[in-house]
Coordinates of C-alpha atoms in Angstrom, one line a residue:
M1 CA 215.7 -167.9 13.7
L2 CA 217.6 -165.8 11.4
L3 CA 218.0 -165.7 8.0
G4 CA 221.7 -166.8 7.2
F5 CA 222.5 -167.9 4.0
Y6 CA 224.4 -165.6 2.4
A7 CA 225.8 -165.5 -1.4
L8 CA 229.6 -165.5 -2.1
V9 CA 229.5 -165.7 -5.6
L10 CA 227.8 -164.6 -8.6
F11 CA 227.2 -165.9 -12.1
V12 CA 225.7 -165.1 -14.7
I13 CA 225.2 -162.2 -12.5
T14 CA 225.5 -158.2 -13.7
E15 CA 223.2 -157.2 -9.8
L16 CA 222.9 -158.1 -6.9
C17 CA 220.3 -156.4 -4.2
R18 CA 218.2 -157.0 -1.3
V19 CA 214.2 -156.8 -1.8
E20 CA 213.0 -156.1 1.4
G21 CA 209.4 -156.9 2.1
Q22 CA 208.9 -158.3 -1.1
R23 CA 206.4 -161.2 -0.5
M24 CA 206.2 -163.7 -2.8
D25 CA 204.1 -167.0 -2.4
T26 CA 205.8 -169.7 -2.5
G27 CA 202.7 -172.9 -3.2
R28 CA 204.6 -175.0 -0.9
R29 CA 203.3 -174.6 2.9
G30 CA 200.2 -172.3 2.2
R31 CA 202.0 -169.1 3.4
R32 CA 204.5 -166.4 2.3
R33 CA 208.0 -166.0 2.6
A34 CA 209.6 -163.0 1.6
I35 CA 212.0 -163.0 -1.1
S36 CA 215.7 -163.6 0.3
A37 CA 217.9 -161.6 -2.8
I38 CA 216.9 -161.4 -6.4
F39 CA 220.0 -161.6 -9.3
R40 CA 219.6 -160.9 -12.4
M41 CA 220.8 -162.9 -15.6
V42 CA 221.9 -162.5 -19.0
E43 CA 219.7 -164.6 -21.3
E44 CA 221.4 -166.6 -24.2
D45 CA 225.2 -167.4 -22.4
P46 CA 226.8 -169.7 -24.2
G47 CA 228.2 -171.0 -21.6
P48 CA 230.9 -173.2 -21.3
Y49 CA 227.9 -176.0 -18.9
P50 CA 227.7 -175.8 -16.2
K51 CA 228.2 -172.4 -14.9
E52 CA 229.7 -172.2 -11.2
A53 CA 226.5 -170.0 -9.6
I54 CA 225.6 -168.9 -6.6
K55 CA 227.5 -170.2 -3.5
L56 CA 226.6 -170.4 -0.3
N57 CA 227.3 -170.1 2.8
N58 CA 225.9 -170.1 6.2
D59 CA 226.4 -167.5 9.5
K60 CA 225.7 -171.6 11.8
S61 CA 228.9 -173.6 9.8
Q62 CA 230.8 -172.8 12.2
N63 CA 229.8 -174.8 14.8
H64 CA 228.0 -177.8 12.2
T65 CA 228.4 -180.1 9.9
M66 CA 226.1 -179.1 6.8
I67 CA 224.4 -180.1 3.9
F68 CA 222.1 -178.0 2.0
S69 CA 219.0 -178.2 -0.9
I70 CA 217.4 -176.5 -3.4
S71 CA 213.9 -177.3 -4.4
G72 CA 211.8 -174.6 -6.6
D73 CA 211.7 -172.9 -10.2
G74 CA 214.5 -174.7 -12.2
V75 CA 215.1 -177.7 -10.1
E76 CA 212.3 -179.8 -9.7
R77 CA 209.1 -178.4 -11.8
D78 CA 209.1 -176.2 -14.5
P79 CA 209.6 -173.2 -15.9
E80 CA 213.4 -174.8 -16.5
K81 CA 213.5 -177.7 -14.8
N82 CA 216.5 -178.9 -14.3
L83 CA 218.2 -175.7 -15.6
F84 CA 219.7 -175.3 -11.2
S85 CA 221.6 -178.5 -9.2
I86 CA 223.6 -177.8 -5.6
N87 CA 226.4 -179.1 -4.9
K88 CA 224.6 -180.2 -1.7
D89 CA 228.1 -180.5 0.5
T90 CA 229.4 -177.3 -0.8
G91 CA 225.9 -175.2 -1.5
Q92 CA 227.5 -174.9 -5.2
I93 CA 224.4 -173.5 -7.1
Y94 CA 225.5 -174.9 -10.2
I95 CA 223.4 -173.6 -13.8
H96 CA 223.2 -176.0 -16.7
R97 CA 222.0 -174.7 -19.7
K98 CA 221.7 -171.1 -21.6
V99 CA 217.1 -169.2 -20.8
D100 CA 215.2 -167.2 -23.5
R101 CA 213.6 -164.4 -21.9
E102 CA 210.6 -164.3 -24.3
T103 CA 210.1 -168.3 -22.6
T104 CA 210.9 -166.9 -19.0
S105 CA 211.8 -163.6 -17.7
S106 CA 212.1 -165.0 -13.6
L107 CA 212.0 -167.7 -11.5
T108 CA 212.3 -168.4 -7.6
F109 CA 214.0 -171.5 -6.0
Q110 CA 214.2 -172.2 -2.3
V111 CA 217.2 -172.7 -0.5
D112 CA 217.4 -175.1 2.9
A113 CA 220.5 -176.1 5.4
H114 CA 220.3 -179.2 7.4
D115 CA 222.6 -180.6 10.2
K116 CA 224.4 -183.4 8.6
A117 CA 224.3 -185.4 11.5
S118 CA 220.2 -185.5 12.7
L119 CA 219.2 -183.9 8.7
L120 CA 217.3 -181.3 11.5
P121 CA 217.0 -177.2 9.8
L122 CA 219.3 -175.3 10.4
D123 CA 217.9 -172.3 9.5
D124 CA 214.1 -170.7 7.8
H125 CA 214.6 -171.8 4.3
M126 CA 216.0 -168.5 1.6
L127 CA 214.3 -168.4 -1.3
Y128 CA 216.1 -166.7 -4.0
K129 CA 214.9 -164.7 -7.3
I130 CA 216.7 -164.4 -10.3
E131 CA 215.3 -162.3 -12.5
V132 CA 216.6 -162.9 -16.6
L133 CA 217.8 -159.3 -18.0
D134 CA 217.2 -159.3 -21.7
I135 CA 220.3 -159.2 -24.7
N136 CA 217.9 -157.9 -28.9
D137 CA 217.8 -161.0 -29.7
N138 CA 215.4 -160.6 -31.6
I139 CA 214.1 -158.7 -35.0
P140 CA 211.6 -156.5 -35.6
K141 CA 208.1 -159.1 -37.3
F142 CA 205.6 -157.8 -39.4
P143 CA 203.0 -160.4 -39.4
Q144 CA 202.8 -160.2 -43.0
D145 CA 205.4 -159.7 -45.8
V146 CA 202.8 -158.0 -48.0
Y147 CA 200.3 -155.6 -48.1
E148 CA 197.2 -154.9 -50.9
V149 CA 195.9 -151.7 -49.7
D150 CA 193.4 -148.7 -52.1
I151 CA 193.5 -145.2 -51.5
L152 CA 190.7 -143.1 -53.3
E153 CA 192.1 -141.1 -56.4
N154 CA 190.7 -137.8 -54.7
T155 CA 192.0 -138.5 -51.0
F156 CA 193.0 -135.4 -50.0
P157 CA 196.7 -134.7 -49.1
G158 CA 198.0 -134.9 -44.6
T159 CA 195.1 -138.1 -44.4
E160 CA 196.8 -140.9 -42.8
F161 CA 195.2 -144.0 -44.5
F162 CA 197.3 -147.6 -43.5
Q163 CA 198.6 -148.2 -40.4
I164 CA 201.3 -151.1 -40.5
K165 CA 202.8 -152.9 -37.9
A166 CA 205.8 -155.0 -36.8
N167 CA 205.9 -156.8 -33.7
D168 CA 209.5 -157.5 -31.0
P169 CA 208.9 -159.6 -28.2
D170 CA 212.9 -158.0 -26.6
E171 CA 211.3 -155.5 -23.7
R172 CA 212.8 -152.5 -23.7
N173 CA 215.1 -149.8 -25.7
N174 CA 215.2 -153.4 -27.3
A175 CA 211.3 -153.4 -28.1
L176 CA 211.1 -150.1 -29.4
I177 CA 210.5 -150.3 -33.5
S178 CA 211.0 -147.5 -35.8
Y179 CA 209.6 -147.7 -39.1
S180 CA 210.5 -145.6 -42.2
I181 CA 209.9 -146.1 -45.6
V182 CA 212.9 -147.3 -47.5
S183 CA 211.5 -146.8 -51.6
Q184 CA 208.7 -145.7 -53.5
N185 CA 207.9 -147.8 -56.5
P186 CA 207.5 -145.2 -58.8
S187 CA 210.5 -143.1 -57.5
K188 CA 208.6 -140.2 -59.2
P189 CA 207.1 -137.8 -58.7
S190 CA 209.0 -138.2 -55.1
N191 CA 208.3 -138.2 -51.1
V192 CA 203.1 -138.8 -52.1
F193 CA 203.5 -140.9 -48.8
K194 CA 204.8 -140.1 -45.6
I195 CA 205.2 -142.9 -42.6
H196 CA 204.9 -142.1 -38.2
S197 CA 208.0 -143.5 -37.5
N198 CA 206.5 -144.2 -33.8
N199 CA 203.5 -145.6 -34.8
G200 CA 204.0 -146.8 -38.3
S201 CA 200.7 -144.7 -39.6
I202 CA 201.2 -143.9 -43.6
L203 CA 199.8 -140.3 -45.1
L204 CA 199.7 -138.7 -48.1
Q205 CA 201.3 -136.2 -49.0
T206 CA 200.4 -134.9 -52.5
C207 CA 197.4 -135.5 -54.7
L208 CA 197.3 -138.3 -56.9
N209 CA 195.9 -138.8 -60.3
Y210 CA 194.5 -141.9 -61.1
E211 CA 194.7 -140.9 -64.8
T212 CA 199.0 -141.2 -64.6
L213 CA 199.8 -143.4 -61.9
K214 CA 197.1 -145.8 -61.0
S215 CA 200.0 -147.7 -58.0
Y216 CA 202.8 -147.3 -56.1
T217 CA 204.6 -150.3 -53.6
L218 CA 206.5 -149.1 -51.1
V219 CA 209.0 -150.7 -48.6
I220 CA 209.0 -150.1 -45.1
K221 CA 211.4 -150.9 -42.4
A222 CA 210.4 -151.7 -38.9
R223 CA 214.2 -151.4 -36.1
D224 CA 214.6 -151.7 -33.1
N225 CA 216.0 -149.2 -31.3
G226 CA 218.8 -151.2 -29.1
A227 CA 221.9 -151.5 -29.0
N228 CA 222.5 -153.6 -31.8
V229 CA 219.9 -152.5 -34.3
L230 CA 217.8 -155.3 -36.0
S231 CA 215.6 -155.2 -38.6
S232 CA 213.5 -155.7 -41.4
S233 CA 211.3 -154.7 -44.3
A234 CA 207.7 -155.3 -45.8
E235 CA 206.2 -153.7 -48.9
V236 CA 202.9 -151.8 -49.2
R237 CA 200.7 -152.1 -52.5
I238 CA 199.1 -149.4 -52.8
K239 CA 196.1 -148.9 -55.5
V240 CA 194.4 -146.2 -56.7
I241 CA 190.5 -145.4 -57.3
D242 CA 189.2 -144.1 -59.9
S243 CA 186.6 -141.2 -58.4
N244 CA 184.5 -138.6 -59.3
N245 CA 187.5 -135.3 -60.1
N246 CA 184.2 -133.2 -60.6
P247 CA 183.5 -130.7 -57.7
P248 CA 180.0 -130.2 -56.8
I249 CA 178.7 -126.8 -57.5
F250 CA 176.4 -125.4 -54.5
T251 CA 174.2 -122.7 -55.4
Q252 CA 172.3 -121.7 -52.1
K253 CA 174.2 -118.9 -50.3
S254 CA 173.7 -120.1 -46.7
G255 CA 176.9 -119.0 -44.1
S256 CA 177.0 -123.0 -43.6
S257 CA 176.3 -124.1 -47.3
S258 CA 178.8 -122.0 -48.3
R259 CA 181.3 -122.8 -45.6
A260 CA 180.9 -126.5 -46.9
A261 CA 181.2 -125.3 -49.9
S262 CA 184.5 -123.3 -50.1
A263 CA 185.9 -126.2 -48.1
L264 CA 185.6 -128.7 -51.7
N265 CA 186.5 -126.0 -53.7
S266 CA 189.9 -125.3 -51.6
R267 CA 190.1 -129.4 -52.0
F268 CA 189.8 -129.6 -55.6
N269 CA 191.5 -126.5 -56.6
L270 CA 194.5 -127.7 -54.4
C271 CA 195.2 -130.9 -56.9
N272 CA 193.2 -129.4 -59.7
Y273 CA 190.3 -132.0 -60.5
G274 CA 188.1 -130.4 -62.7
A275 CA 190.6 -129.0 -64.5

């Protein structure tokens, strides 16, 4: 039998596309059926509900008095049980509440048409897939509000010594996080630290001096890249650990030792250690 259903009206939906050759297991008859159409609805739609969704018809309706039935995800089974219902006489499908994409990203239900008098099926059943479109409704969050970090006084400038990560359950740009340093306390000397905006790695930019400053506090902001930007912040408390500031003295003149000595002395000279 030919697949005769078609959608007349879309609901909370931004796009309709036919899918050719896509297969999905219904889990009901032990065989695989093709998805007939995909609809897209936006998460967290405020309503009011119930809201008219897809209006179904059938190309055999001119010769038959029909009744429709619906089953599957969002109907009599989870996820989102009782989300959808259908008017069996008109084929109008309704949606009864909003959906959170972070909980349910897609649903698949089946629609059947029967002759009202004989209850015999008029067509192969149709499978509809509903994809829930993401909105930027989640703030990037750090697992902790405060991080305690130790750093040796003689850490070489350019060293990445800590990485901070936030989580955002949205998708695409809504979940793409950028990091920045909002403030450094004490504020001077400035720009002691730098953060990689794409991965949250914090690096040391200048030399540390335990005798002058023993700690710093950074406020780090994580912001997403959605249309309506959401952000949060956390503190990174950095404790400077006293270390040996006297450079080693190499007396051996071999090539490898000379190169090692030169590198180490350059490092110590850069920060004026031992002065």
